[in-house]
Amino acid sequence: MKVSRYLIPTLKENPSDAVVTSHRLMMRAGLIRKESAGMYSYLPMGLKVLRKIINIVKEEMDRAGALECLMPELTNADLWKESGRWYTMGPEMFRIEDRNGLEYALGPTHEEAFTHLVRTVVSSYRDLPLNLYQINTKFRDEIRPRFGVIRSKEFIMKDAYSFDVDEKGLDESYNAMAKAYRRIFERCGLETIPVQADSGNMGGSASEEFMVASEIGEEVLLLCDSCDYRANSEKAEYRSITAESEPQESLREVHTPDIKTIDDLVNFFNCQPDKFFKSIIYVYDGKPVMVVVPGSRDVNEHKLKNYLGALELELASEEIVIKVTGAPLGFAGPVGLKDLRIICDVSIRSLCNGVTGANKKDYHFAGVNPGRDFEIKEEADITIARSGDLCPKCNGKMYEKKGIEVGHIFKLGYKYTKAMNVTVLDEKGEAITPIMGCYGIGINRTMAAIVEQCSDDKGIIWPKEVTPFHVHLVGIAKNDEEIRQIEEIYDMLIDSGIDVLYDDRKVSPGFKFADADLIGIPLRITVGKNYFAKGEVELKERSKAEALSIAKNNIVAEIKKYYSA
Ligand code: ATP
Ligand code: MG
């Protein structure tokens, strides 16, 4: 491909709305253009990269035994109503009507669609297992589309759904995907950190997210400094340290006018935040519950929701707080509350002589001791783990990293097959409900994550497998004869099956080199005065500072060597 005939509108300046590296570089290298907020077009070179990622994903999915399908983007509202998600997906789902008033959603994900497809094509246990996938557009009306294609309103996802007759089968399907995902990202040249993720009520190691470590990541990961424990912050277990015991003080009521927040309390009582039994009222599936955590910690609502087995969980309104505690916001506590369900974090039991709200306006209790002053009826890990906490698996310490989620594998269980009445007949002729797994990869986000990870201050440095071209040929010619000689090399490369981008423009060498560095093709070949004088071209790897001089006859072999290594 000749640059003069191609479409690579590189930009010298960073677009003003591009705040992260991948967005800046993908715009500047002429890979994408913004249509409007959260919507991007792919130009020819950007599309080439996207297709390479798609091909890797396809090859590995096929290799793992998954079967490719293509589903409509318009998904029937009836299916969403069957699963119940028509009512719970909220404003993230784009909903439209046809001319007859029939309702549809532009697919944000396709569990319902695939579950429906499967119920129309399988009838016997012999038809399973099945793992069906597609590589297709998803639509999500994100609250904050940002970071270019990392969070957009319309993006390409590989989504796969497995159907098995039993949990053992699901384990196998899931493990095949766990393996395939590792291969996919490795082949894309992307280093990922697989972390345990929240799996709703499925428990165990039933969900893994594939994260790319990055300062711009929106996910917080907790990693152990001495074993391989890795989890996202929704899932990471908190292992509490037993607090030192002290002689028990007597329980006393303290007048605390207008002292409501933990900061106010720390100043007023002149003690550490962990001396407070932070008591928060939630409403789960319509019922109130109090949760008690140490004052320095936050409630992990994912853990709480799983513990409660709740479908809905939200903070209680002040009205409900007043109703269940008898006091306005800021004065709730577990002492003396008989009729309310109370769940204490695992660390509460060992805290002594603490402070908590007295369920009375402008009053707190001090000298509070669990067991003596209130009973711990329910105890669970319901706080957010953080840097410095003990690893739940060994004696190491956990530290935090930020990450971009590029893929997610998940044991779904029976949620959709039950809601949508999917059954097959087992060996005995009895109807059984298949169990599902689901597996997603964001193709565009993966591309952006590669750029985040594989770039320097000059531009992108594409990994071999996803580079838009194999070689960037830079010609520096002074006359037609020299141009002819460069074109000979260009033709030779094409004839050898090498995908070459030839910069044939009449611009300065410095300009061409800057564009080559920006675009980031891993190999650059410069044909200039050394070639016309001594028959030598310059071969330079984008990731290295030094270049090699090689003879024309060795060019093809050197390129092939690089790509087969
Ligand atoms: P996030 O927490 O980032 O919103 P998600 O949990 O909603 O992601 P899934 O529904 O699991 O994501 O989708 C599977 C994959 O699709 C994600 O791992 C991610 O790579 C990609 N993805 C999700 N939302 C977007 C988006 N708005 N733009 C681009 N890619 C996305
Ligand atoms: Mg999302």
PDB file of C-alpha atoms in Angstrom, residues 262-441:
ATOM      1  CA  ILE A 262     -16.847   9.724  61.246  1.00  0.00           C
ATOM      2  CA  ASP A 263     -14.553  12.781  60.955  1.00  0.00           C
ATOM      3  CA  ASP A 264     -16.679  14.719  63.456  1.00  0.00           C
ATOM      4  CA  LEU A 265     -16.616  11.719  65.787  1.00  0.00           C
ATOM      5  CA  VAL A 266     -12.844  11.238  65.503  1.00  0.00           C
ATOM      6  CA  ASN A 267     -12.364  14.875  66.570  1.00  0.00           C
ATOM      7  CA  PHE A 268     -14.979  14.770  69.281  1.00  0.00           C
ATOM      8  CA  PHE A 269     -13.873  11.503  70.908  1.00  0.00           C
ATOM      9  CA  ASN A 270     -10.220  12.012  70.006  1.00  0.00           C
ATOM     10  CA  CYS A 271      -9.656   8.428  68.896  1.00  0.00           C
ATOM     11  CA  GLN A 272      -9.005   6.308  65.792  1.00  0.00           C
ATOM     12  CA  PRO A 273     -11.807   5.856  63.193  1.00  0.00           C
ATOM     13  CA  ASP A 274     -11.711   2.106  63.821  1.00  0.00           C
ATOM     14  CA  LYS A 275     -13.139   2.670  67.290  1.00  0.00           C
ATOM     15  CA  PHE A 276     -16.473   3.434  65.648  1.00  0.00           C
ATOM     16  CA  PHE A 277     -19.076   0.879  64.779  1.00  0.00           C
ATOM     17  CA  LYS A 278     -20.237   2.502  61.576  1.00  0.00           C
ATOM     18  CA  SER A 279     -23.881   1.503  61.289  1.00  0.00           C
ATOM     19  CA  ILE A 280     -25.657   1.938  57.987  1.00  0.00           C
ATOM     20  CA  ILE A 281     -29.240   1.123  57.114  1.00  0.00           C
ATOM     21  CA  TYR A 282     -29.942  -0.459  53.726  1.00  0.00           C
ATOM     22  CA  VAL A 283     -33.108  -1.702  52.128  1.00  0.00           C
ATOM     23  CA  TYR A 284     -32.864  -5.078  50.373  1.00  0.00           C
ATOM     24  CA  ASP A 285     -35.819  -6.363  48.368  1.00  0.00           C
ATOM     25  CA  GLY A 286     -38.057  -4.012  50.337  1.00  0.00           C
ATOM     26  CA  LYS A 287     -36.761  -4.945  53.802  1.00  0.00           C
ATOM     27  CA  PRO A 288     -34.528  -2.847  56.083  1.00  0.00           C
ATOM     28  CA  VAL A 289     -31.223  -4.157  57.402  1.00  0.00           C
ATOM     29  CA  MET A 290     -28.442  -2.570  59.455  1.00  0.00           C
ATOM     30  CA  VAL A 291     -24.836  -3.294  58.580  1.00  0.00           C
ATOM     31  CA  VAL A 292     -22.035  -2.562  60.995  1.00  0.00           C
ATOM     32  CA  VAL A 293     -18.458  -2.038  59.819  1.00  0.00           C
ATOM     33  CA  PRO A 294     -15.397  -0.405  61.415  1.00  0.00           C
ATOM     34  CA  GLY A 295     -15.391   3.396  61.034  1.00  0.00           C
ATOM     35  CA  SER A 296     -12.437   3.417  58.649  1.00  0.00           C
ATOM     36  CA  ARG A 297     -14.002   0.944  56.243  1.00  0.00           C
ATOM     37  CA  ASP A 298     -16.597   1.083  53.518  1.00  0.00           C
ATOM     38  CA  VAL A 299     -19.391  -1.385  52.935  1.00  0.00           C
ATOM     39  CA  ASN A 300     -18.862  -3.622  49.914  1.00  0.00           C
ATOM     40  CA  GLU A 301     -22.361  -3.647  48.467  1.00  0.00           C
ATOM     41  CA  HIS A 302     -21.601  -6.568  46.125  1.00  0.00           C
ATOM     42  CA  LYS A 303     -20.617  -8.772  49.041  1.00  0.00           C
ATOM     43  CA  LEU A 304     -23.590  -7.581  51.053  1.00  0.00           C
ATOM     44  CA  LYS A 305     -26.002  -8.240  48.219  1.00  0.00           C
ATOM     45  CA  ASN A 306     -24.598 -11.736  47.728  1.00  0.00           C
ATOM     46  CA  TYR A 307     -24.739 -12.466  51.439  1.00  0.00           C
ATOM     47  CA  LEU A 308     -28.363 -11.358  51.575  1.00  0.00           C
ATOM     48  CA  GLY A 309     -29.161 -13.180  48.337  1.00  0.00           C
ATOM     49  CA  ALA A 310     -30.920  -9.956  47.391  1.00  0.00           C
ATOM     50  CA  LEU A 311     -32.023  -8.824  43.967  1.00  0.00           C
ATOM     51  CA  GLU A 312     -32.131  -5.149  44.901  1.00  0.00           C
ATOM     52  CA  LEU A 313     -30.085  -3.287  47.470  1.00  0.00           C
ATOM     53  CA  GLU A 314     -30.042   0.422  48.191  1.00  0.00           C
ATOM     54  CA  LEU A 315     -29.251   2.838  50.989  1.00  0.00           C
ATOM     55  CA  ALA A 316     -32.312   3.527  53.118  1.00  0.00           C
ATOM     56  CA  SER A 317     -33.942   6.911  52.867  1.00  0.00           C
ATOM     57  CA  GLU A 318     -33.849   9.157  55.947  1.00  0.00           C
ATOM     58  CA  GLU A 319     -37.515   8.400  56.439  1.00  0.00           C
ATOM     59  CA  ILE A 320     -36.805   4.690  56.788  1.00  0.00           C
ATOM     60  CA  VAL A 321     -33.781   5.350  59.017  1.00  0.00           C
ATOM     61  CA  ILE A 322     -36.001   7.346  61.367  1.00  0.00           C
ATOM     62  CA  LYS A 323     -38.631   4.636  61.266  1.00  0.00           C
ATOM     63  CA  VAL A 324     -36.300   1.755  62.150  1.00  0.00           C
ATOM     64  CA  THR A 325     -33.896   3.521  64.558  1.00  0.00           C
ATOM     65  CA  GLY A 326     -36.055   6.287  65.953  1.00  0.00           C
ATOM     66  CA  ALA A 327     -33.311   8.843  65.228  1.00  0.00           C
ATOM     67  CA  PRO A 328     -32.307  11.008  62.274  1.00  0.00           C
ATOM     68  CA  LEU A 329     -29.348  10.078  59.998  1.00  0.00           C
ATOM     69  CA  GLY A 330     -26.024   9.925  61.802  1.00  0.00           C
ATOM     70  CA  PHE A 331     -27.123   8.406  65.098  1.00  0.00           C
ATOM     71  CA  ALA A 332     -27.786   4.767  64.216  1.00  0.00           C
ATOM     72  CA  GLY A 333     -26.126   1.944  66.104  1.00  0.00           C
ATOM     73  CA  PRO A 334     -26.688  -1.722  66.972  1.00  0.00           C
ATOM     74  CA  VAL A 335     -27.164  -1.243  70.743  1.00  0.00           C
ATOM     75  CA  GLY A 336     -30.735  -1.811  71.864  1.00  0.00           C
ATOM     76  CA  LEU A 337     -32.204  -2.422  68.400  1.00  0.00           C
ATOM     77  CA  LYS A 338     -34.249  -5.554  68.844  1.00  0.00           C
ATOM     78  CA  ASP A 339     -36.439  -5.763  65.802  1.00  0.00           C
ATOM     79  CA  LEU A 340     -34.002  -4.969  63.036  1.00  0.00           C
ATOM     80  CA  ARG A 341     -31.880  -7.501  61.142  1.00  0.00           C
ATOM     81  CA  ILE A 342     -28.257  -6.566  61.885  1.00  0.00           C
ATOM     82  CA  ILE A 343     -25.239  -7.874  59.992  1.00  0.00           C
ATOM     83  CA  CYS A 344     -21.792  -7.226  61.432  1.00  0.00           C
ATOM     84  CA  ASP A 345     -18.595  -7.336  59.465  1.00  0.00           C
ATOM     85  CA  VAL A 346     -16.200 -10.102  60.526  1.00  0.00           C
ATOM     86  CA  SER A 347     -13.917  -7.529  62.132  1.00  0.00           C
ATOM     87  CA  ILE A 348     -16.540  -6.158  64.543  1.00  0.00           C
ATOM     88  CA  ARG A 349     -16.353  -9.012  67.055  1.00  0.00           C
ATOM     89  CA  SER A 350     -12.826  -8.168  68.168  1.00  0.00           C
ATOM     90  CA  LEU A 351     -13.332  -4.387  68.515  1.00  0.00           C
ATOM     91  CA  CYS A 352     -13.746  -3.253  72.096  1.00  0.00           C
ATOM     92  CA  ASN A 353     -14.684  -0.056  73.869  1.00  0.00           C
ATOM     93  CA  GLY A 354     -16.094   1.386  70.670  1.00  0.00           C
ATOM     94  CA  VAL A 355     -18.421   4.244  69.877  1.00  0.00           C
ATOM     95  CA  THR A 356     -21.715   4.011  68.062  1.00  0.00           C
ATOM     96  CA  GLY A 357     -24.926   5.942  67.540  1.00  0.00           C
ATOM     97  CA  ALA A 358     -27.438   5.689  70.390  1.00  0.00           C
ATOM     98  CA  ASN A 359     -30.502   5.667  68.067  1.00  0.00           C
ATOM     99  CA  LYS A 360     -31.381   8.991  69.640  1.00  0.00           C
ATOM    100  CA  LYS A 361     -30.825  12.452  68.165  1.00  0.00           C
ATOM    101  CA  ASP A 362     -27.535  14.024  69.315  1.00  0.00           C
ATOM    102  CA  TYR A 363     -26.406  11.015  71.362  1.00  0.00           C
ATOM    103  CA  HIS A 364     -23.785   8.293  70.954  1.00  0.00           C
ATOM    104  CA  PHE A 365     -22.752   5.398  73.125  1.00  0.00           C
ATOM    105  CA  ALA A 366     -19.112   5.034  74.139  1.00  0.00           C
ATOM    106  CA  GLY A 367     -17.497   2.020  75.804  1.00  0.00           C
ATOM    107  CA  VAL A 368     -19.482  -0.267  73.523  1.00  0.00           C
ATOM    108  CA  ASN A 369     -18.456  -3.920  73.566  1.00  0.00           C
ATOM    109  CA  PRO A 370     -19.946  -6.419  71.120  1.00  0.00           C
ATOM    110  CA  GLY A 371     -21.352  -9.470  72.814  1.00  0.00           C
ATOM    111  CA  ARG A 372     -21.998  -7.532  76.012  1.00  0.00           C
ATOM    112  CA  ASP A 373     -23.850  -4.490  74.664  1.00  0.00           C
ATOM    113  CA  PHE A 374     -25.282  -5.980  71.519  1.00  0.00           C
ATOM    114  CA  GLU A 375     -25.479  -9.481  70.222  1.00  0.00           C
ATOM    115  CA  ILE A 376     -23.707 -10.427  66.999  1.00  0.00           C
ATOM    116  CA  LYS A 377     -26.325 -12.602  65.339  1.00  0.00           C
ATOM    117  CA  GLU A 378     -25.030 -12.441  61.808  1.00  0.00           C
ATOM    118  CA  GLU A 379     -21.437 -12.003  60.799  1.00  0.00           C
ATOM    119  CA  ALA A 380     -20.064 -11.750  57.271  1.00  0.00           C
ATOM    120  CA  ASP A 381     -17.248 -10.266  55.215  1.00  0.00           C
ATOM    121  CA  ILE A 382     -18.992  -7.139  53.948  1.00  0.00           C
ATOM    122  CA  THR A 383     -16.253  -4.508  53.718  1.00  0.00           C
ATOM    123  CA  ILE A 384     -14.090  -3.403  50.818  1.00  0.00           C
ATOM    124  CA  ALA A 385     -10.579  -4.847  51.062  1.00  0.00           C
ATOM    125  CA  ARG A 386      -7.759  -2.409  50.428  1.00  0.00           C
ATOM    126  CA  SER A 387      -4.049  -1.980  50.082  1.00  0.00           C
ATOM    127  CA  GLY A 388      -2.162  -3.168  53.158  1.00  0.00           C
ATOM    128  CA  ASP A 389      -4.792  -5.736  54.156  1.00  0.00           C
ATOM    129  CA  LEU A 390      -3.728  -9.299  54.844  1.00  0.00           C
ATOM    130  CA  CYS A 391      -4.038 -11.702  51.935  1.00  0.00           C
ATOM    131  CA  PRO A 392      -6.971 -14.066  52.549  1.00  0.00           C
ATOM    132  CA  LYS A 393      -4.903 -17.006  51.298  1.00  0.00           C
ATOM    133  CA  CYS A 394      -1.485 -16.527  52.873  1.00  0.00           C
ATOM    134  CA  ASN A 395       0.338 -14.175  55.201  1.00  0.00           C
ATOM    135  CA  GLY A 396       1.273 -11.754  52.464  1.00  0.00           C
ATOM    136  CA  LYS A 397       0.033  -8.203  52.174  1.00  0.00           C
ATOM    137  CA  MET A 398      -2.267  -7.006  49.469  1.00  0.00           C
ATOM    138  CA  TYR A 399      -1.558  -4.038  47.244  1.00  0.00           C
ATOM    139  CA  GLU A 400      -3.758  -2.225  44.753  1.00  0.00           C
ATOM    140  CA  LYS A 401      -3.430  -1.713  41.043  1.00  0.00           C
ATOM    141  CA  LYS A 402      -5.764  -0.050  38.633  1.00  0.00           C
ATOM    142  CA  GLY A 403      -6.903  -2.034  35.638  1.00  0.00           C
ATOM    143  CA  ILE A 404      -8.841  -1.868  32.391  1.00  0.00           C
ATOM    144  CA  GLU A 405     -11.235  -4.809  32.049  1.00  0.00           C
ATOM    145  CA  VAL A 406     -10.868  -6.312  28.575  1.00  0.00           C
ATOM    146  CA  GLY A 407     -12.651  -9.608  29.083  1.00  0.00           C
ATOM    147  CA  HIS A 408     -14.894 -11.399  31.495  1.00  0.00           C
ATOM    148  CA  ILE A 409     -15.832 -15.045  31.939  1.00  0.00           C
ATOM    149  CA  PHE A 410     -18.685 -15.975  34.182  1.00  0.00           C
ATOM    150  CA  LYS A 411     -20.603 -19.011  35.389  1.00  0.00           C
ATOM    151  CA  LEU A 412     -24.144 -17.784  35.008  1.00  0.00           C
ATOM    152  CA  GLY A 413     -25.973 -20.773  36.380  1.00  0.00           C
ATOM    153  CA  TYR A 414     -29.674 -21.266  35.696  1.00  0.00           C
ATOM    154  CA  LYS A 415     -30.761 -17.632  35.701  1.00  0.00           C
ATOM    155  CA  TYR A 416     -31.797 -17.425  32.052  1.00  0.00           C
ATOM    156  CA  THR A 417     -32.557 -21.043  31.290  1.00  0.00           C
ATOM    157  CA  LYS A 418     -34.953 -21.150  34.241  1.00  0.00           C
ATOM    158  CA  ALA A 419     -36.562 -17.787  33.570  1.00  0.00           C
ATOM    159  CA  MET A 420     -37.013 -18.685  29.912  1.00  0.00           C
ATOM    160  CA  ASN A 421     -38.058 -22.289  30.451  1.00  0.00           C
ATOM    161  CA  VAL A 422     -35.332 -24.059  28.546  1.00  0.00           C
ATOM    162  CA  THR A 423     -35.309 -27.790  29.049  1.00  0.00           C
ATOM    163  CA  VAL A 424     -33.796 -30.844  27.395  1.00  0.00           C
ATOM    164  CA  LEU A 425     -34.539 -34.487  28.005  1.00  0.00           C
ATOM    165  CA  ASP A 426     -31.890 -36.405  29.927  1.00  0.00           C
ATOM    166  CA  GLU A 427     -30.923 -40.074  29.465  1.00  0.00           C
ATOM    167  CA  LYS A 428     -33.997 -41.163  31.396  1.00  0.00           C
ATOM    168  CA  GLY A 429     -36.274 -39.006  29.299  1.00  0.00           C
ATOM    169  CA  GLU A 430     -36.790 -36.492  32.075  1.00  0.00           C
ATOM    170  CA  ALA A 431     -36.742 -32.766  31.454  1.00  0.00           C
ATOM    171  CA  ILE A 432     -33.691 -30.980  32.864  1.00  0.00           C
ATOM    172  CA  THR A 433     -32.666 -27.342  32.742  1.00  0.00           C
ATOM    173  CA  PRO A 434     -29.298 -26.611  31.123  1.00  0.00           C
ATOM    174  CA  ILE A 435     -26.750 -24.541  33.028  1.00  0.00           C
ATOM    175  CA  MET A 436     -25.082 -21.549  31.393  1.00  0.00           C
ATOM    176  CA  GLY A 437     -21.817 -19.681  31.292  1.00  0.00           C
ATOM    177  CA  CYS A 438     -21.125 -16.413  29.482  1.00  0.00           C
ATOM    178  CA  TYR A 439     -17.911 -15.009  28.156  1.00  0.00           C
ATOM    179  CA  GLY A 440     -17.228 -11.535  26.736  1.00  0.00           C
ATOM    180  CA  ILE A 441     -14.319  -9.690  25.179  1.00  0.00           C
TER     181      ILE A 441
END
